[in-house]
Amino acid sequence: MALPQIKADQTEERLAGLSLPSDEAGWAQAARKDALARTRAMGLPHRRDEYWKFTDPASLVQVGAPEAALFHNDEGPLFDDVDRIKLVFVDGVFDAAQSTDLTGEGVEVERLADVLRTDIHWAKDLYGVLETRGQDPVARPLASLNTAIANDGVVIRVTGKAAKPINMIYQHGDATSDVALHNLVKVEAGAEVTLLETGPAAARLSKVLEVEVAEGGAFHHVRAQGRDHERRAVTHCFARIAAESTFKSFTLTVNGRLTRNECVLEITGDDATAHVAGACVGDGEDFHHDDTVFVTHDAVNCESRQVFKKVLRNGAVGVFQGKILVKEGAQKTDGYQISQSLLLDGDSQFLAKPELEIYADDVACSHGSTSGAIDEEALFYLRSRGVDEKTATNLLTLAFLAEALEEIADEALADALRDRLEGWLTRRS
């Protein structure tokens, strides 16, 4: 059977019986119908698609979520020492009792479910808009499906320098939960906010984040994906970055059976900065982690950085697909991309596809990808000074991941993640 027919069949099977909400505002219904039509036109992803050849999407597109056993540990909540606005979702449903007040200095926070029922709202100009722009030149049908079916999330408008970070906490309580969340963030001119995301969320999670950063604004994003061993997740971040603004996103991933994180950034204003980074540690042949990034430069004198580090062992698989597109006229672009893996045994794999596509002549763009084992000389040096092999390996692993963690602007948040990583490595030794 030809691939287009296979994709059409699996798409219709996934969408069978799906009904869009009828009680939402007209603009929301129109956005959902458009997203559903785009999903059908593209077809849900298949392993034979170019951008899915390293990752099998079968469990992400099948009807119903594969069961994922709940994971419990003795660790306290991440960022518990940080004064923050807490927004708690349990299996994709907002939990007001566990959340703090949705208001804060410099920010306005609303539930997506409420906003989609409002006739007049600024979200009309953002919901599904950046996701639609991000479909060209690479189709991202799981994102359009999310726009069509997401039933909760948050809508954040940042009007000044936010006094506190906003922490979205995703709890997983149902072994078969199948969740689609959609979050919107609008950073006004000169405003600044930090968004934290923690927790596994569901047995299978689809999440889309659309971010618009206006001139002179700053958006900081730090995400720690949940510890559940059997969870599956596909996430998309779409951002439009205006003149003299800053976008920074960092993701830490440990555990999980399948994780696909896509980040699509569009730099549209001069003198803007966009950094996206990730650190991943995977253990076991059931671990598969995929970072797919696409950064478009469409303005003058802008900087982008992609820094991804993966530590893999016992048959774990890591994937990186990253592209920098410099459009005609985007002179003085500084684009940097590095993806590296540390393979702690001979059974693990790192699959990389770095790309540059440049249509301007006054640029400084580079990409690199490496894969290797622990530095034996460094390991010998530590052992010769009385450090046991397991501790020495953990120290060298943390040093390897350091460049990615340095992309986090807030040192306190970076330290919290370093501590979690160190604890994970120690327990896994």
Short mmCIF file of C-alpha atoms in Angstrom, two decimals:
data_model
loop_
_atom_site.label_atom_id
_atom_site.label_comp_id
_atom_site.label_asym_id
_atom_site.label_seq_id
_atom_site.Cartn_x
_atom_site.Cartn_y
_atom_site.Cartn_z
CA MET A 1 0.00 0.00 0.00
CA ALA A 2 1.34 3.46 -0.92
CA LEU A 3 2.42 5.71 1.93
CA PRO A 4 -0.21 8.42 1.28
CA GLN A 5 -2.98 5.81 1.64
CA ILE A 6 -1.40 4.37 4.79
CA LYS A 7 -1.24 7.85 6.31
CA ALA A 8 -4.81 8.62 5.27
CA ASP A 9 -6.09 5.39 6.82
CA GLN A 10 -4.28 5.86 10.13
CA THR A 11 -5.40 9.49 10.27
CA GLU A 12 -9.06 8.62 9.76
CA GLU A 13 -8.79 5.83 12.32
CA ARG A 14 -7.37 8.29 14.86
CA LEU A 15 -10.01 10.93 14.11
CA ALA A 16 -12.98 8.56 13.96
CA GLY A 17 -15.62 9.58 16.44
CA LEU A 18 -13.87 12.84 17.24
CA SER A 19 -16.28 15.72 17.81
CA LEU A 20 -15.16 19.32 18.21
CA PRO A 21 -16.56 21.41 21.08
CA SER A 22 -19.81 23.17 20.14
CA ASP A 23 -19.99 25.61 23.05
CA GLU A 24 -16.91 27.67 22.17
CA ALA A 25 -16.71 31.11 20.58
CA GLY A 26 -16.95 31.35 16.79
CA TRP A 27 -13.25 32.19 16.34
CA ALA A 28 -12.21 29.18 18.42
CA GLN A 29 -14.46 26.82 16.48
CA ALA A 30 -13.06 28.20 13.21
CA ALA A 31 -9.48 27.67 14.43
CA ARG A 32 -10.23 24.08 15.43
CA LYS A 33 -11.96 23.25 12.14
CA ASP A 34 -9.04 24.69 10.19
CA ALA A 35 -6.56 22.67 12.27
CA LEU A 36 -8.57 19.49 11.75
CA ALA A 37 -8.66 20.07 7.99
CA ARG A 38 -4.89 20.63 7.93
CA THR A 39 -4.35 17.43 9.91
CA ARG A 40 -6.35 15.44 7.38
CA ALA A 41 -4.56 17.09 4.45
CA MET A 42 -1.09 16.35 5.88
CA GLY A 43 -1.87 12.96 7.38
CA LEU A 44 -0.51 11.89 10.73
CA PRO A 45 3.22 11.05 10.72
CA HIS A 46 4.62 7.70 9.61
CA ARG A 47 8.06 6.19 10.11
CA ARG A 48 8.73 6.60 6.37
CA ASP A 49 8.32 10.39 6.58
CA GLU A 50 11.66 12.22 6.27
CA TYR A 51 11.48 13.92 9.66
CA TRP A 52 10.31 10.73 11.42
CA LYS A 53 12.80 8.24 9.99
CA PHE A 54 14.72 8.09 13.30
CA THR A 55 11.63 7.93 15.54
CA ASP A 56 8.64 5.60 15.21
CA PRO A 57 5.46 7.66 15.81
CA ALA A 58 3.14 4.64 15.95
CA SER A 59 2.40 4.91 19.69
CA LEU A 60 1.76 8.66 19.31
CA VAL A 61 -0.86 8.28 16.58
CA GLN A 62 -2.63 5.09 17.62
CA VAL A 63 -6.15 5.20 19.00
CA GLY A 64 -5.88 5.39 22.78
CA ALA A 65 -2.80 5.79 24.91
CA PRO A 66 -0.59 2.79 25.72
CA GLU A 67 -0.75 2.09 29.43
CA ALA A 68 2.00 3.75 31.49
CA ALA A 69 2.54 2.61 35.06
CA LEU A 70 2.58 5.42 37.61
CA PHE A 71 6.01 6.34 38.97
CA HIS A 72 6.58 7.30 42.60
CA ASN A 73 9.77 8.58 44.23
CA ASP A 74 10.88 10.24 47.43
CA GLU A 75 12.14 13.43 45.78
CA GLY A 76 10.50 16.69 46.78
CA PRO A 77 8.83 18.85 44.12
CA LEU A 78 11.28 20.52 41.77
CA PHE A 79 11.67 24.29 42.27
CA ASP A 80 9.89 23.97 45.63
CA ASP A 81 12.19 26.62 47.10
CA VAL A 82 11.27 29.13 44.38
CA ASP A 83 8.60 31.77 45.09
CA ARG A 84 6.32 31.17 42.12
CA ILE A 85 2.79 31.10 40.76
CA LYS A 86 1.74 27.43 40.71
CA LEU A 87 -0.65 26.13 38.06
CA VAL A 88 -1.42 22.44 38.59
CA PHE A 89 -2.90 20.08 36.01
CA VAL A 90 -3.85 16.50 36.89
CA ASP A 91 -4.09 14.27 33.83
CA GLY A 92 -4.66 17.36 31.72
CA VAL A 93 -7.35 18.99 33.88
CA PHE A 94 -6.69 22.21 35.78
CA ASP A 95 -6.77 21.70 39.56
CA ALA A 96 -7.69 24.99 41.22
CA ALA A 97 -7.36 23.55 44.73
CA GLN A 98 -3.65 22.79 44.28
CA SER A 99 -2.93 25.95 42.31
CA THR A 100 -2.17 29.39 43.66
CA ASP A 101 -3.88 32.65 42.71
CA LEU A 102 -3.75 33.12 38.94
CA THR A 103 -2.92 36.80 39.24
CA GLY A 104 0.53 38.29 39.67
CA GLU A 105 2.38 41.55 39.20
CA GLY A 106 3.05 42.05 35.50
CA VAL A 107 1.09 38.99 34.31
CA GLU A 108 -2.47 37.97 33.48
CA VAL A 109 -3.22 34.24 33.54
CA GLU A 110 -6.40 32.54 32.35
CA ARG A 111 -7.48 28.97 31.62
CA LEU A 112 -7.61 28.10 27.95
CA ALA A 113 -10.95 26.35 28.46
CA ASP A 114 -12.46 29.65 29.63
CA VAL A 115 -10.79 31.79 26.95
CA LEU A 116 -12.07 29.62 24.10
CA ARG A 117 -15.62 30.44 25.21
CA THR A 118 -14.99 34.19 25.12
CA ASP A 119 -16.20 36.06 22.04
CA ILE A 120 -13.58 38.84 22.17
CA HIS A 121 -10.08 38.00 23.37
CA TRP A 122 -6.51 38.68 22.24
CA ALA A 123 -5.93 34.92 22.07
CA LYS A 124 -7.86 34.94 18.79
CA ASP A 125 -4.74 36.34 17.10
CA LEU A 126 -2.44 33.68 18.57
CA TYR A 127 -4.28 30.39 19.06
CA GLY A 128 -3.15 28.10 16.26
CA VAL A 129 -1.59 31.03 14.37
CA LEU A 130 2.09 30.32 15.11
CA GLU A 131 1.44 26.61 14.84
CA THR A 132 0.07 27.19 11.32
CA ARG A 133 3.11 29.28 10.37
CA GLY A 134 5.37 26.51 11.66
CA GLN A 135 3.95 23.97 9.19
CA ASP A 136 6.06 25.38 6.36
CA PRO A 137 8.38 24.00 5.05
CA VAL A 138 8.05 20.91 7.32
CA ALA A 139 4.65 19.42 8.13
CA ARG A 140 3.95 18.98 11.85
CA PRO A 141 0.55 17.25 11.88
CA LEU A 142 0.63 16.26 15.56
CA ALA A 143 0.74 19.98 16.38
CA SER A 144 -2.27 20.76 14.20
CA LEU A 145 -4.12 17.83 15.77
CA ASN A 146 -3.39 19.34 19.17
CA THR A 147 -4.86 22.70 18.08
CA ALA A 148 -7.98 20.86 16.99
CA ILE A 149 -8.56 18.77 20.12
CA ALA A 150 -6.78 20.43 23.10
CA ASN A 151 -9.25 20.96 25.91
CA ASP A 152 -7.16 22.80 28.50
CA GLY A 153 -4.01 24.81 29.10
CA VAL A 154 -3.21 28.38 30.09
CA VAL A 155 -3.25 31.75 28.35
CA ILE A 156 -0.65 34.19 29.69
CA ARG A 157 -0.27 37.87 28.87
CA VAL A 158 2.85 39.54 30.24
CA THR A 159 2.51 43.30 30.60
CA GLY A 160 5.65 44.12 32.62
CA LYS A 161 8.50 42.42 34.43
CA ALA A 162 6.77 39.50 36.13
CA ALA A 163 7.43 39.51 39.86
CA LYS A 164 7.40 35.70 40.08
CA PRO A 165 8.04 32.78 37.71
CA ILE A 166 4.98 30.86 36.56
CA ASN A 167 5.29 27.13 37.27
CA MET A 168 3.05 24.74 35.36
CA ILE A 169 3.01 21.45 37.28
CA TYR A 170 1.75 18.41 35.38
CA GLN A 171 0.69 15.44 37.51
CA HIS A 172 0.01 11.95 36.20
CA GLY A 173 -2.59 9.92 38.12
CA ASP A 174 -4.26 7.67 35.53
CA ALA A 175 -2.24 4.89 33.89
CA THR A 176 -4.11 5.33 30.58
CA SER A 177 -4.58 9.11 30.50
CA ASP A 178 -4.34 10.64 27.01
CA VAL A 179 -3.87 14.41 27.30
CA ALA A 180 -3.68 17.33 24.85
CA LEU A 181 -2.69 20.69 26.37
CA HIS A 182 -2.25 23.99 24.53
CA ASN A 183 -0.60 27.03 26.13
CA LEU A 184 -0.32 30.60 24.84
CA VAL A 185 2.13 33.27 26.01
CA LYS A 186 2.11 36.87 24.78
CA VAL A 187 5.01 39.00 26.02
CA GLU A 188 4.29 42.68 25.47
CA ALA A 189 6.97 45.20 24.45
CA GLY A 190 9.63 45.52 27.15
CA ALA A 191 8.02 42.86 29.37
CA GLU A 192 9.74 39.80 30.83
CA VAL A 193 8.62 36.46 32.28
CA THR A 194 9.99 33.06 33.30
CA LEU A 195 7.86 29.98 32.62
CA LEU A 196 8.69 26.74 34.43
CA GLU A 197 7.20 23.38 33.44
CA THR A 198 7.59 20.23 35.53
CA GLY A 199 6.05 16.78 35.69
CA PRO A 200 5.00 13.91 33.41
CA ALA A 201 1.37 15.01 32.79
CA ALA A 202 -0.05 11.77 31.40
CA ALA A 203 0.53 8.30 30.03
CA ARG A 204 0.57 9.98 26.61
CA LEU A 205 0.93 13.74 26.30
CA SER A 206 0.54 16.11 23.38
CA LYS A 207 1.47 19.68 24.26
CA VAL A 208 1.77 22.84 22.18
CA LEU A 209 3.24 26.12 23.40
CA GLU A 210 2.81 29.25 21.24
CA VAL A 211 4.90 32.26 22.29
CA GLU A 212 4.94 35.76 20.85
CA VAL A 213 7.68 38.06 22.14
CA ALA A 214 7.19 41.73 21.21
CA GLU A 215 9.97 44.30 20.78
CA GLY A 216 12.36 44.42 23.72
CA GLY A 217 10.56 41.59 25.52
CA ALA A 218 12.17 38.58 27.18
CA PHE A 219 10.83 35.04 27.57
CA HIS A 220 12.71 32.48 29.70
CA HIS A 221 11.54 28.87 29.63
CA VAL A 222 12.88 26.05 31.82
CA ARG A 223 11.29 22.63 31.54
CA ALA A 224 11.93 19.35 33.38
CA GLN A 225 10.04 16.50 31.80
CA GLY A 226 8.55 13.97 34.17
CA ARG A 227 10.29 10.96 35.64
CA ASP A 228 7.68 8.30 34.70
CA HIS A 229 9.52 5.42 33.04
CA GLU A 230 6.73 4.45 30.63
CA ARG A 231 5.30 7.83 29.64
CA ARG A 232 5.16 9.00 26.03
CA ALA A 233 5.15 12.63 24.96
CA VAL A 234 5.25 14.82 21.88
CA THR A 235 5.69 18.55 22.49
CA HIS A 236 5.86 21.53 20.17
CA CYS A 237 7.06 25.06 20.89
CA PHE A 238 6.35 27.73 18.27
CA ALA A 239 7.75 31.22 18.84
CA ARG A 240 7.82 34.51 16.95
CA ILE A 241 10.58 36.82 18.16
CA ALA A 242 10.51 40.56 17.44
CA ALA A 243 13.24 43.21 17.35
CA GLU A 244 15.68 43.43 20.29
CA SER A 245 13.83 40.68 22.14
CA THR A 246 15.08 37.53 23.83
CA PHE A 247 13.81 33.96 23.76
CA LYS A 248 15.54 31.26 25.83
CA SER A 249 14.31 27.71 26.35
CA PHE A 250 15.94 24.78 28.16
CA THR A 251 14.63 21.23 28.63
CA LEU A 252 15.90 18.49 30.92
CA THR A 253 14.67 14.97 30.20
CA VAL A 254 15.20 11.82 32.25
CA ASN A 255 13.26 8.56 31.97
CA GLY A 256 10.29 8.08 29.70
CA ARG A 257 9.77 5.53 26.92
CA LEU A 258 9.35 7.98 24.02
CA THR A 259 9.85 11.75 23.97
CA ARG A 260 9.76 13.97 20.88
CA ASN A 261 10.38 17.68 21.51
CA GLU A 262 10.00 20.01 18.53
CA CYS A 263 10.94 23.70 18.65
CA VAL A 264 10.18 26.03 15.75
CA LEU A 265 11.52 29.58 16.13
CA GLU A 266 10.97 32.49 13.76
CA ILE A 267 13.16 35.56 14.28
CA THR A 268 11.35 38.46 12.61
CA GLY A 269 12.95 41.56 14.16
CA ASP A 270 16.48 42.98 14.04
CA ASP A 271 18.95 42.49 16.93
CA ALA A 272 16.99 39.62 18.48
CA THR A 273 18.34 36.59 20.37
CA ALA A 274 16.98 33.04 20.39
CA HIS A 275 18.54 30.19 22.38
CA VAL A 276 17.15 26.66 22.65
CA ALA A 277 18.98 23.96 24.60
CA GLY A 278 18.47 20.56 26.14
CA ALA A 279 20.11 17.94 28.34
CA CYS A 280 18.98 14.34 28.27
CA VAL A 281 20.04 11.27 30.25
CA GLY A 282 18.65 7.92 29.13
CA ASP A 283 19.07 4.42 30.50
CA GLY A 284 17.74 1.25 28.86
CA GLU A 285 16.70 0.01 25.44
CA ASP A 286 13.14 1.31 25.97
CA PHE A 287 14.39 4.92 26.18
CA HIS A 288 14.04 6.98 22.98
CA HIS A 289 14.52 10.76 22.98
CA ASP A 290 14.20 13.05 19.94
CA ASP A 291 14.97 16.79 19.72
CA THR A 292 13.87 18.39 16.44
CA VAL A 293 14.61 22.11 16.01
CA PHE A 294 14.03 24.58 13.17
CA VAL A 295 15.25 28.19 13.53
CA THR A 296 14.46 30.75 10.82
CA HIS A 297 16.42 34.02 10.62
CA ASP A 298 14.43 36.70 8.80
CA ALA A 299 16.03 39.86 10.23
CA VAL A 300 19.38 41.61 10.51
CA ASN A 301 22.04 41.15 13.22
CA CYS A 302 20.35 38.35 15.14
CA GLU A 303 21.81 35.49 17.17
CA SER A 304 20.58 31.94 17.61
CA ARG A 305 22.08 29.04 19.57
CA GLN A 306 21.14 25.38 19.65
CA VAL A 307 22.98 23.38 22.34
CA PHE A 308 21.94 19.76 22.94
CA LYS A 309 23.70 17.13 25.04
CA LYS A 310 22.59 13.51 25.52
CA VAL A 311 24.00 10.86 27.84
CA LEU A 312 22.92 7.34 26.81
CA ARG A 313 23.55 3.84 28.10
CA ASN A 314 22.19 0.28 28.12
CA GLY A 315 20.73 0.54 24.62
CA ALA A 316 19.13 3.98 24.92
CA VAL A 317 18.56 5.96 21.70
CA GLY A 318 18.98 9.70 21.20
CA VAL A 319 18.03 11.75 18.13
CA PHE A 320 18.83 15.31 17.11
CA GLN A 321 17.48 17.02 13.99
CA GLY A 322 18.37 20.70 13.86
CA LYS A 323 18.21 23.29 11.12
CA ILE A 324 19.18 26.94 10.75
CA LEU A 325 17.52 28.74 7.83
CA VAL A 326 18.91 32.19 7.00
CA LYS A 327 16.65 34.02 4.59
CA GLU A 328 17.75 36.50 1.97
CA GLY A 329 18.49 39.85 3.57
CA ALA A 330 19.12 38.42 7.06
CA GLN A 331 22.66 39.77 7.10
CA LYS A 332 25.02 39.62 10.10
CA THR A 333 23.31 36.48 11.36
CA ASP A 334 25.19 34.57 14.06
CA GLY A 335 23.87 31.01 14.14
CA TYR A 336 25.43 28.31 16.32
CA GLN A 337 24.38 24.69 16.57
CA ILE A 338 26.00 21.86 18.50
CA SER A 339 24.66 18.38 19.28
CA GLN A 340 26.75 15.88 21.22
CA SER A 341 26.22 12.52 22.82
CA LEU A 342 28.12 10.64 25.49
CA LEU A 343 27.67 6.89 24.98
CA LEU A 344 28.42 4.97 28.15
CA ASP A 345 28.36 1.58 26.42
CA GLY A 346 28.48 0.02 22.98
CA ASP A 347 24.74 -0.67 22.76
CA SER A 348 23.37 2.89 22.72
CA GLN A 349 22.81 5.02 19.63
CA PHE A 350 22.91 8.70 18.73
CA LEU A 351 21.35 9.70 15.40
CA ALA A 352 21.95 13.26 14.19
CA LYS A 353 20.88 15.36 11.23
CA PRO A 354 22.30 18.92 11.48
CA GLU A 355 21.45 21.34 8.64
CA LEU A 356 22.29 24.85 7.45
CA GLU A 357 20.42 26.63 4.64
CA ILE A 358 21.76 30.13 3.97
CA TYR A 359 20.65 32.79 1.49
CA ALA A 360 22.67 35.74 2.86
CA ASP A 361 26.39 36.35 2.41
CA ASP A 362 27.38 38.24 5.58
CA VAL A 363 26.77 35.56 8.22
CA ALA A 364 28.63 33.46 10.78
CA CYS A 365 26.88 30.11 11.02
CA SER A 366 28.26 26.79 12.24
CA HIS A 367 27.05 23.38 13.23
CA GLY A 368 28.71 20.36 14.73
CA SER A 369 27.73 16.93 15.96
CA THR A 370 29.88 14.45 17.86
CA SER A 371 29.42 11.14 19.61
CA GLY A 372 31.89 9.41 21.87
CA ALA A 373 32.70 7.60 25.08
CA ILE A 374 34.02 8.79 28.44
CA ASP A 375 37.48 10.37 28.17
CA GLU A 376 39.74 7.60 29.43
CA GLU A 377 42.56 10.02 30.34
CA ALA A 378 40.21 12.15 32.43
CA LEU A 379 38.79 9.02 34.05
CA PHE A 380 42.31 7.76 34.84
CA TYR A 381 43.23 11.17 36.31
CA LEU A 382 40.29 11.07 38.73
CA ARG A 383 40.88 7.40 39.63
CA SER A 384 44.54 8.10 40.33
CA ARG A 385 43.46 10.66 42.92
CA GLY A 386 41.30 8.25 44.86
CA VAL A 387 37.94 8.80 43.18
CA ASP A 388 36.07 5.52 42.61
CA GLU A 389 35.05 4.68 39.05
CA LYS A 390 31.29 5.28 39.47
CA THR A 391 31.79 8.67 41.10
CA ALA A 392 34.38 9.65 38.50
CA THR A 393 32.03 8.68 35.67
CA ASN A 394 29.23 10.75 37.19
CA LEU A 395 31.52 13.78 37.56
CA LEU A 396 32.59 13.55 33.92
CA THR A 397 28.97 13.12 32.85
CA LEU A 398 27.91 16.29 34.69
CA ALA A 399 30.85 18.15 33.14
CA PHE A 400 29.71 16.97 29.70
CA LEU A 401 26.18 18.32 30.28
CA ALA A 402 27.42 21.64 31.69
CA GLU A 403 27.36 23.59 28.39
CA ALA A 404 23.65 22.95 27.94
CA LEU A 405 22.83 23.90 31.55
CA GLU A 406 24.77 27.14 31.13
CA GLU A 407 22.05 28.28 28.71
CA ILE A 408 19.74 28.81 31.71
CA ALA A 409 19.86 32.50 32.62
CA ASP A 410 18.79 32.04 36.27
CA GLU A 411 21.65 30.33 38.13
CA ALA A 412 19.37 29.22 40.98
CA LEU A 413 17.17 27.31 38.54
CA ALA A 414 20.25 25.81 36.89
CA ASP A 415 21.57 24.66 40.28
CA ALA A 416 18.25 22.98 41.08
CA LEU A 417 18.47 20.97 37.86
CA ARG A 418 22.13 20.09 38.46
CA ASP A 419 21.19 18.71 41.87
CA ARG A 420 18.45 16.55 40.33
CA LEU A 421 20.80 15.28 37.67
CA GLU A 422 23.44 14.40 40.23
CA GLY A 423 20.86 12.51 42.30
CA TRP A 424 19.63 10.60 39.26
CA LEU A 425 23.13 9.61 38.24
CA THR A 426 23.98 8.50 41.77
CA ARG A 427 20.90 6.29 42.02
CA ARG A 428 21.57 4.79 38.59
CA SER A 429 25.22 3.99 39.31
#
